[in-house]
PDB file of C-alpha atoms and ligand atoms in Angstrom:
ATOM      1  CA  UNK A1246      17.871  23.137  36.865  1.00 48.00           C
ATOM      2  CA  UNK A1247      14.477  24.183  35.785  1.00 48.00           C
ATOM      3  CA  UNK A1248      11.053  24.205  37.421  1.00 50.00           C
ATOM      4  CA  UNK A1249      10.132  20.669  36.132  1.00 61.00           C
ATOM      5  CA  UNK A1250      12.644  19.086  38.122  1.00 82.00           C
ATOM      6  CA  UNK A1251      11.188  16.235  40.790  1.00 92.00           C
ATOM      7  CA  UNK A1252      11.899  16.867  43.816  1.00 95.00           C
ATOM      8  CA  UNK A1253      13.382  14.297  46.572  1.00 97.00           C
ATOM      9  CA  UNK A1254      10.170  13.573  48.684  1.00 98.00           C
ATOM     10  CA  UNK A1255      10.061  15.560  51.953  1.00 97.00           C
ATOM     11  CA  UNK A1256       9.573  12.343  53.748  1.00 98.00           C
ATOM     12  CA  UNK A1257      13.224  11.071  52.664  1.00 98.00           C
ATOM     13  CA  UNK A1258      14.963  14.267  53.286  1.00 98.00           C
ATOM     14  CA  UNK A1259      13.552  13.949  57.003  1.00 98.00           C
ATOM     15  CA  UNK A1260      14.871   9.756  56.820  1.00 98.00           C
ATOM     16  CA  UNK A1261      18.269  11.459  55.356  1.00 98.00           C
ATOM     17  CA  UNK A1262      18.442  13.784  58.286  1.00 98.00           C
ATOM     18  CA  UNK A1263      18.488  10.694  60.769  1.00 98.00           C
ATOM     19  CA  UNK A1264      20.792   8.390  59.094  1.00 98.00           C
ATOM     20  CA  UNK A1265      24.092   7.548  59.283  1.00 97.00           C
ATOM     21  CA  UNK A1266      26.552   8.470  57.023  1.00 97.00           C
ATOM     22  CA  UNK A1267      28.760  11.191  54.991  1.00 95.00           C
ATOM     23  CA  UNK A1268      26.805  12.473  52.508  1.00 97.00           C
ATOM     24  CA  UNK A1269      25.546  16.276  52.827  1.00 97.00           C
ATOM     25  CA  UNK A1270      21.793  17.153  51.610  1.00 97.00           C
ATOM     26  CA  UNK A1271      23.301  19.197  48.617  1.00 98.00           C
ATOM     27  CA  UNK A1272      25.028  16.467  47.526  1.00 98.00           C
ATOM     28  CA  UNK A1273      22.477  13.883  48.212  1.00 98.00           C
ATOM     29  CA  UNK A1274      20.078  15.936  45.865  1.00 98.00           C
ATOM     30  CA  UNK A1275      22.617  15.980  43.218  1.00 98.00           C
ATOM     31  CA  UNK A1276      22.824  12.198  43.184  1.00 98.00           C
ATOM     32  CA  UNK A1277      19.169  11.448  42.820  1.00 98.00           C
ATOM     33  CA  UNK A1278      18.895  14.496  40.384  1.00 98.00           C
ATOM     34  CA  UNK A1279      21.885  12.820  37.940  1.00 98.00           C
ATOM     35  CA  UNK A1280      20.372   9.637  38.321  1.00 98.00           C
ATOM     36  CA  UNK A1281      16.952  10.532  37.201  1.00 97.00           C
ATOM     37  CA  UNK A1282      18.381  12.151  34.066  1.00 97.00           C
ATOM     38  CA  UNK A1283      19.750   9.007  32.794  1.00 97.00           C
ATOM     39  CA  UNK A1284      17.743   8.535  29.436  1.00 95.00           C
ATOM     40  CA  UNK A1285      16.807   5.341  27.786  1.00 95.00           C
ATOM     41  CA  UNK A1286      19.390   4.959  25.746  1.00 96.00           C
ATOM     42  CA  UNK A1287      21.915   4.247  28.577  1.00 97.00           C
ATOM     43  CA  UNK A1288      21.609   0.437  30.034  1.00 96.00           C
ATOM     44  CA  UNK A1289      22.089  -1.740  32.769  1.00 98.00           C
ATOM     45  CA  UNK A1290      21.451  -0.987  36.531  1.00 98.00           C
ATOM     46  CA  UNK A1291      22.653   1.846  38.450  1.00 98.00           C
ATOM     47  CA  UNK A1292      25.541   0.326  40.983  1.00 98.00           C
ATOM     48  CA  UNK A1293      26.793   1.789  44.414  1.00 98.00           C
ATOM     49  CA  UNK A1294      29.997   0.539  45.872  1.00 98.00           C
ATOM     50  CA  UNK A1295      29.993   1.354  49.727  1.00 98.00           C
ATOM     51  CA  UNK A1296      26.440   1.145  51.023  1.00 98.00           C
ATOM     52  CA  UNK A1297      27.398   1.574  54.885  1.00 98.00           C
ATOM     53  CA  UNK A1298      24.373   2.560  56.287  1.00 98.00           C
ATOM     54  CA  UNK A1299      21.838   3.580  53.212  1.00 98.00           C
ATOM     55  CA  UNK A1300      22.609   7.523  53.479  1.00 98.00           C
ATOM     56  CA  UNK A1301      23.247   7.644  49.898  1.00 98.00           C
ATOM     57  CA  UNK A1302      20.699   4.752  48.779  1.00 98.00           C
ATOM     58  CA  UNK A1303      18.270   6.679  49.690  1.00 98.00           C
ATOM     59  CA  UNK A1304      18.753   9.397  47.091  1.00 98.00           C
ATOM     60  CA  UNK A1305      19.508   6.357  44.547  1.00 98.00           C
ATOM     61  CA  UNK A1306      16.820   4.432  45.562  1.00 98.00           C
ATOM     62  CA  UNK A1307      14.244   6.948  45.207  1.00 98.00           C
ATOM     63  CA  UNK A1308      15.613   7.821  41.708  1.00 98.00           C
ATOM     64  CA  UNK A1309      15.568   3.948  40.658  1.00 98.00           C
ATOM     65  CA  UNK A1310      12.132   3.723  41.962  1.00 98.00           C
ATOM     66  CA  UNK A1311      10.776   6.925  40.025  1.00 97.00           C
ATOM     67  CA  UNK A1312      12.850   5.813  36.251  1.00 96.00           C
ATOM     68  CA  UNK A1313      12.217   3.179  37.035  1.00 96.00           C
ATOM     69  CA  UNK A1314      15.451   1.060  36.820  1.00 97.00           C
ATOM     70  CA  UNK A1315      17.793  -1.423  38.832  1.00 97.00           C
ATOM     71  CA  UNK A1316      19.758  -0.285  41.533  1.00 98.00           C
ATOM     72  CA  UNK A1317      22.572  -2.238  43.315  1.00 98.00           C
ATOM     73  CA  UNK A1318      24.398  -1.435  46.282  1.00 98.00           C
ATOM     74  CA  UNK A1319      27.529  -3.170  47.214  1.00 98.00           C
ATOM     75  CA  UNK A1320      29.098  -3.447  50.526  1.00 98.00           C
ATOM     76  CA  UNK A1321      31.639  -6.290  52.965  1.00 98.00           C
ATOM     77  CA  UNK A1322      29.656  -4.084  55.713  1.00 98.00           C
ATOM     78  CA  UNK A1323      32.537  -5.209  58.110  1.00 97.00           C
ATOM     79  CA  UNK A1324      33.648  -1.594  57.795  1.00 94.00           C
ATOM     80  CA  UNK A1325      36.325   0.177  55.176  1.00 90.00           C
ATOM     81  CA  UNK A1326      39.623   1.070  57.167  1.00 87.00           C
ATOM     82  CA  UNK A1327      38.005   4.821  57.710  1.00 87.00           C
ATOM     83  CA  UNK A1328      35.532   2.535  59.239  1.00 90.00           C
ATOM     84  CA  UNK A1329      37.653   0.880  61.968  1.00 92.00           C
ATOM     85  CA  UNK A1330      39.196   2.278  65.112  1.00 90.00           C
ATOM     86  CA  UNK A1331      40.980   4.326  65.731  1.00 90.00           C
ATOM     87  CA  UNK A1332      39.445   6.300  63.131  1.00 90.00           C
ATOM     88  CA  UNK A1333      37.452   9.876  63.972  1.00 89.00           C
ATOM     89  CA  UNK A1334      34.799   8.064  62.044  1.00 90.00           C
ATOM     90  CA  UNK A1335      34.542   4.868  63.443  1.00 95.00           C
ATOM     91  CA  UNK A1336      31.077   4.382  65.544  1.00 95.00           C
ATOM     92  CA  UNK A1337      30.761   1.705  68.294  1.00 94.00           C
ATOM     93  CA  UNK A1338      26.785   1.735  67.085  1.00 95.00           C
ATOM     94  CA  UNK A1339      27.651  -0.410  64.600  1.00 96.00           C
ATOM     95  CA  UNK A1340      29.652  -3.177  66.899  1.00 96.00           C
ATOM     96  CA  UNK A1341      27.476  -6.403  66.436  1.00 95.00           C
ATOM     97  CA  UNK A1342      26.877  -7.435  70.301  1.00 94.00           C
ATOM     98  CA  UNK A1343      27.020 -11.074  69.563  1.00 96.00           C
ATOM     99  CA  UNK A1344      30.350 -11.268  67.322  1.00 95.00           C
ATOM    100  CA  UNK A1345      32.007  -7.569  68.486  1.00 95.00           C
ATOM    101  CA  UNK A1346      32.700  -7.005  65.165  1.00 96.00           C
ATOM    102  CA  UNK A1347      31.814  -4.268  62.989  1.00 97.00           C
ATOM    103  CA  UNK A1348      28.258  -5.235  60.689  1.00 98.00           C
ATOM    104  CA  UNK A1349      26.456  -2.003  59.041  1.00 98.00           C
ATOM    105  CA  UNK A1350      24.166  -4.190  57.377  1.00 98.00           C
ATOM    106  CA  UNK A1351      21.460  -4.339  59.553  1.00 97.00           C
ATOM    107  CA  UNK A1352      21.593  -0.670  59.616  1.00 98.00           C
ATOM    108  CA  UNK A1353      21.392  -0.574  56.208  1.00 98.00           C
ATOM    109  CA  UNK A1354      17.823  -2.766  56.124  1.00 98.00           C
ATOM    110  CA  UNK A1355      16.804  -0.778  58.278  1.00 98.00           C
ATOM    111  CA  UNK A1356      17.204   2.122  56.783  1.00 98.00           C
ATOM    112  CA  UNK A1357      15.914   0.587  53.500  1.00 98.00           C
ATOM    113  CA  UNK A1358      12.933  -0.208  55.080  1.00 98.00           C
ATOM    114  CA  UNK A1359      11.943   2.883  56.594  1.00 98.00           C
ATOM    115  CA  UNK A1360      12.162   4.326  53.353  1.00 98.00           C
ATOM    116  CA  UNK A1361       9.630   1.967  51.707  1.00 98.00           C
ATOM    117  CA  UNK A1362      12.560   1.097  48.904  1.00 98.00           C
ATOM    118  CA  UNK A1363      13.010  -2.304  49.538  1.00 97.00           C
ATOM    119  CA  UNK A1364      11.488  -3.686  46.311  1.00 96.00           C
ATOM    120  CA  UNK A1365      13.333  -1.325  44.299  1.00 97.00           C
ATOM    121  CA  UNK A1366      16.835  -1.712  46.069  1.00 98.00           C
ATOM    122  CA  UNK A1367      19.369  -4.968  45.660  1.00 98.00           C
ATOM    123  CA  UNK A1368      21.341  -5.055  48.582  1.00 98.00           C
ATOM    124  CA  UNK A1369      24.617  -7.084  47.642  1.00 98.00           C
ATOM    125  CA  UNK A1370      27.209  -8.569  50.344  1.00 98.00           C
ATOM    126  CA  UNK A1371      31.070  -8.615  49.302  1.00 98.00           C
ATOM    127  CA  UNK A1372      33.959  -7.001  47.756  1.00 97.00           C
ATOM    128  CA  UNK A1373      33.394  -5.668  45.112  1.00 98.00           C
ATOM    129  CA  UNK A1374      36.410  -6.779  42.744  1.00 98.00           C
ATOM    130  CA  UNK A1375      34.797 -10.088  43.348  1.00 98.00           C
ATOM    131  CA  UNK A1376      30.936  -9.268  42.413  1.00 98.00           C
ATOM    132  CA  UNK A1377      32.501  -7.276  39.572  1.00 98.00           C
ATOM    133  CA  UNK A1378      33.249 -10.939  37.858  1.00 97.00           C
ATOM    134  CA  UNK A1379      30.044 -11.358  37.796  1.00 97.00           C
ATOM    135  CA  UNK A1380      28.353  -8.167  36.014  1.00 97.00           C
ATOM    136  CA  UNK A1381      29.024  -8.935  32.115  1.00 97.00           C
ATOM    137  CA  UNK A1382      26.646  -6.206  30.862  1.00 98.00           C
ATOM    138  CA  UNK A1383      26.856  -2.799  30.352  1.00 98.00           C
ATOM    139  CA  UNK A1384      25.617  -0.063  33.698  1.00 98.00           C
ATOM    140  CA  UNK A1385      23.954   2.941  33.633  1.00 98.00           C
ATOM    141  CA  UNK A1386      26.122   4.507  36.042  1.00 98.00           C
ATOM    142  CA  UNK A1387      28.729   3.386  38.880  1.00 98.00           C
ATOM    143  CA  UNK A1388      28.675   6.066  42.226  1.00 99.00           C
ATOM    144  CA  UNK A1389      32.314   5.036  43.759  1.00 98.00           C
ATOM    145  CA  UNK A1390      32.497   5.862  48.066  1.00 98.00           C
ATOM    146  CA  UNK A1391      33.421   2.386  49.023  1.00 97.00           C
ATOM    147  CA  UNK A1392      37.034   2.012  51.136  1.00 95.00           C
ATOM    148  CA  UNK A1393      39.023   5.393  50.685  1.00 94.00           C
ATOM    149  CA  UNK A1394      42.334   3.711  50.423  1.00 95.00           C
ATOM    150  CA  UNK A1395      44.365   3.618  47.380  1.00 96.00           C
ATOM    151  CA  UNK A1396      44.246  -0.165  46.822  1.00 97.00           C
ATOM    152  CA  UNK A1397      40.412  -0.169  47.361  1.00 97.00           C
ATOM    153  CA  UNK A1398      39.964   2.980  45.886  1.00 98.00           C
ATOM    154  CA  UNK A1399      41.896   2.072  42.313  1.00 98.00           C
ATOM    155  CA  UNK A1400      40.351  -1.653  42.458  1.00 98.00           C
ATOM    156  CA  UNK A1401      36.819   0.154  42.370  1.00 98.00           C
ATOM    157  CA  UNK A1402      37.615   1.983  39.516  1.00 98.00           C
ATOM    158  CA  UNK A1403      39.473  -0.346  37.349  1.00 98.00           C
ATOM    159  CA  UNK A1404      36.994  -3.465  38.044  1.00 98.00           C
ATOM    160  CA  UNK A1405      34.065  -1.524  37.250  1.00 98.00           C
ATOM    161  CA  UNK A1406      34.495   1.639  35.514  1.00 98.00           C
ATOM    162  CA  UNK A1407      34.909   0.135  32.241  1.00 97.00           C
ATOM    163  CA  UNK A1408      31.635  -1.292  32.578  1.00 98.00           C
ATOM    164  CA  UNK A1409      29.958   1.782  31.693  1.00 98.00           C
ATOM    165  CA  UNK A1410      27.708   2.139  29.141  1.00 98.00           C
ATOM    166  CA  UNK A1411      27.671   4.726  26.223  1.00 98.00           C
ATOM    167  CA  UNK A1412      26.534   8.156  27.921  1.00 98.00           C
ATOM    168  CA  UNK A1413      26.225   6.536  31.033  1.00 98.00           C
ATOM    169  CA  UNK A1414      27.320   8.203  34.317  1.00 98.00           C
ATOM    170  CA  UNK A1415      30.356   8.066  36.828  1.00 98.00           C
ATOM    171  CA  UNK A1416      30.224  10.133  40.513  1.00 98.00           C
ATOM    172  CA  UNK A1417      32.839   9.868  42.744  1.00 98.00           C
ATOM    173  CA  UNK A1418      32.438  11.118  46.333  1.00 98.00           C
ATOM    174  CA  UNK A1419      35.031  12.477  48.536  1.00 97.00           C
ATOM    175  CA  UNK A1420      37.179  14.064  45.966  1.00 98.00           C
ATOM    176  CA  UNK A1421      39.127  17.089  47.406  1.00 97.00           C
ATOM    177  CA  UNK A1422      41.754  18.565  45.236  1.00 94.00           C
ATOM    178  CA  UNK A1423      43.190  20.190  48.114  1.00 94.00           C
ATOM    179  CA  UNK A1424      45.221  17.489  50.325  1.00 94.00           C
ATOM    180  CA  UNK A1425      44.209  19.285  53.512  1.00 94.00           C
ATOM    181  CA  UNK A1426      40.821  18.293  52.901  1.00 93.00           C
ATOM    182  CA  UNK A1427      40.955  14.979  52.266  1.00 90.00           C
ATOM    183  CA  UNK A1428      42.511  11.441  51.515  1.00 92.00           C
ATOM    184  CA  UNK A1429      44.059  11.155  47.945  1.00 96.00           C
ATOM    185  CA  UNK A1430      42.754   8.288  46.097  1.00 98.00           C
ATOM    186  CA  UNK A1431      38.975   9.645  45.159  1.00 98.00           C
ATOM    187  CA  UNK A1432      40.921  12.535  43.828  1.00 98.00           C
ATOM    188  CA  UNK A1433      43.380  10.804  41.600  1.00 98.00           C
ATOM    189  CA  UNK A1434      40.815   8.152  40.338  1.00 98.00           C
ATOM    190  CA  UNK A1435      38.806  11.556  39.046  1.00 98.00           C
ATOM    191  CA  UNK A1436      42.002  12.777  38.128  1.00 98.00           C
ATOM    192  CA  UNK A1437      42.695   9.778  35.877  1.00 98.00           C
ATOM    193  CA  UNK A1438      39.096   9.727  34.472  1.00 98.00           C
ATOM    194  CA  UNK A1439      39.194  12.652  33.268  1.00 97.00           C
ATOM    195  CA  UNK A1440      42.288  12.111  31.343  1.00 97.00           C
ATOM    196  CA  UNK A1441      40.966   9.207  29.919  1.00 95.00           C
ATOM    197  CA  UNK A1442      39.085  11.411  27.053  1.00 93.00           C
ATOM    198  CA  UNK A1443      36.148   9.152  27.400  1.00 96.00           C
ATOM    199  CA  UNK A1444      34.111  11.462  30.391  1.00 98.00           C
ATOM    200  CA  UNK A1445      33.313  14.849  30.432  1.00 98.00           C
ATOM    201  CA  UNK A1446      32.352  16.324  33.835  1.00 98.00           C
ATOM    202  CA  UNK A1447      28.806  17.415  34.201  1.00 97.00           C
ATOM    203  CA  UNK A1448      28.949  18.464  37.898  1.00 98.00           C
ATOM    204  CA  UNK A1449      30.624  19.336  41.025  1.00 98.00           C
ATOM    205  CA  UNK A1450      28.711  19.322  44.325  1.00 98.00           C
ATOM    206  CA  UNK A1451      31.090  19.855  47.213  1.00 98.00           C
ATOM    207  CA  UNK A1452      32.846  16.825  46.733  1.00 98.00           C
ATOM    208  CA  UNK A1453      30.825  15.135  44.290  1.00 98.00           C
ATOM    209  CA  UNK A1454      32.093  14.719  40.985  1.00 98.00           C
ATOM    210  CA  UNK A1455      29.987  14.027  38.388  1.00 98.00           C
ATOM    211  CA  UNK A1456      31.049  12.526  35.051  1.00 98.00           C
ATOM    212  CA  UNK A1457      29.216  11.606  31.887  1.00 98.00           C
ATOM    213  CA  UNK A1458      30.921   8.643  29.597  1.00 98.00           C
ATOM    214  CA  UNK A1459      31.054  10.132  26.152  1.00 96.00           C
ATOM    215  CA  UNK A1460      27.470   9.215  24.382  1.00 92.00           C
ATOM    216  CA  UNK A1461      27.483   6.363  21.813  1.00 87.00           C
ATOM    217  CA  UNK A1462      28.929   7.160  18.617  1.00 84.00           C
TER     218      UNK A1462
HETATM  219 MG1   MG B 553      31.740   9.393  50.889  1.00 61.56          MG
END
């Protein structure tokens, strides 16, 4: 990437570096970078599925905000089952003291409004299969890191990747082709894009895949 590139503000970097969630700098970067690069010709918002706490909205966000254009993030916030005890990854932080159950969405306004990307950022409550019904138009580009397990994993994909628009833009996070570093199901669902014929990869960031639908005939 060239000299002209925009940088991700040093302010957000700093917000980044305080907020939970699974998504290295590197990566982060490569996110917002993508997402800038989406040209006119591609339409429809830019969707998340698994907001948890913002980590990754942020690097979104700010990229919606600069092009500018829609973005959407998508979350049950009551915790994917990587989420839940007994995971390694659960955190009792995000207990809600009045119900004990697990709510990341108040962690996620937060986080939102820190960053000053309220106004550019739809938060959206649900699963996703369902809220998929109700997107009819075409998307600039669908980042998948919602639940990890197959079921979720492969309903993600299938109720929204199709959705796509022409030269529009499909990143999957978490995808480790070696089983020792990671669950399965990102990696197949890349696996399966790819043999599709419709998406050339454009980039790999650690384990960010990034994948470009072909452009419209
Ligand atoms: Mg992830």
């Amino acid at each position: 990437m060239g000299p002209a590139m925009t940088q991700f503000p040093q302010r957000l970097k700093e917000l980044a570096a305080k907020t939970k969630g699974f998504m290295p700098e590197a990566e982060g970067e490569a996110l917002f970078q993508h997402a800038l690069a989406i040209t006119d010709e591609v339409s429809g918002p830019i969707i998340e599925i698994g907001s948890y706490c913002g980590l990754s909205a942020l690097y979104l966000g700010e990229a919606a905000r600069i092009l500018p254009r829609q973005f959407v993030t998508i979350d049950h916030h009551r915790g994917s089952e990587e989420m839940l005890p007994p995971s390694e990854y659960f955190d009792p932080d995000l207990i809600d003291p009045i119900s004990g159950r697990f709510d990341s969405l108040s962690t996620l306004r937060r986080t939102l409004e820190l960053a000053e990307l309220e106004e550019y950022v739809t938060v959206i409550v649900g699963e996703s299969t369902r809220i998929a019904g109700l997107v009819k138009d075409p998307i600039s580009a669908l980042f998948i890191d919602g639940g990890h397990g197959s079921l979720a994993t492969w309903n993600d994909f299938s109720y929204w990747s199709e959705k796509i628009d022409y030269g529009g833009l499909l990143m999957i996070h978490d995808v480790f082709a070696d089983p020792n570093d990671g669950g399965r199901p990102p990696f197949e669902i890349y696996t399966y894009a790819m043999h599709l014929g419709d998406f050339t990869e454009i980039a790999q960031v650690g384990s960010l895949r990034v994948l470009q639908r072909t452009p419209r005939p």
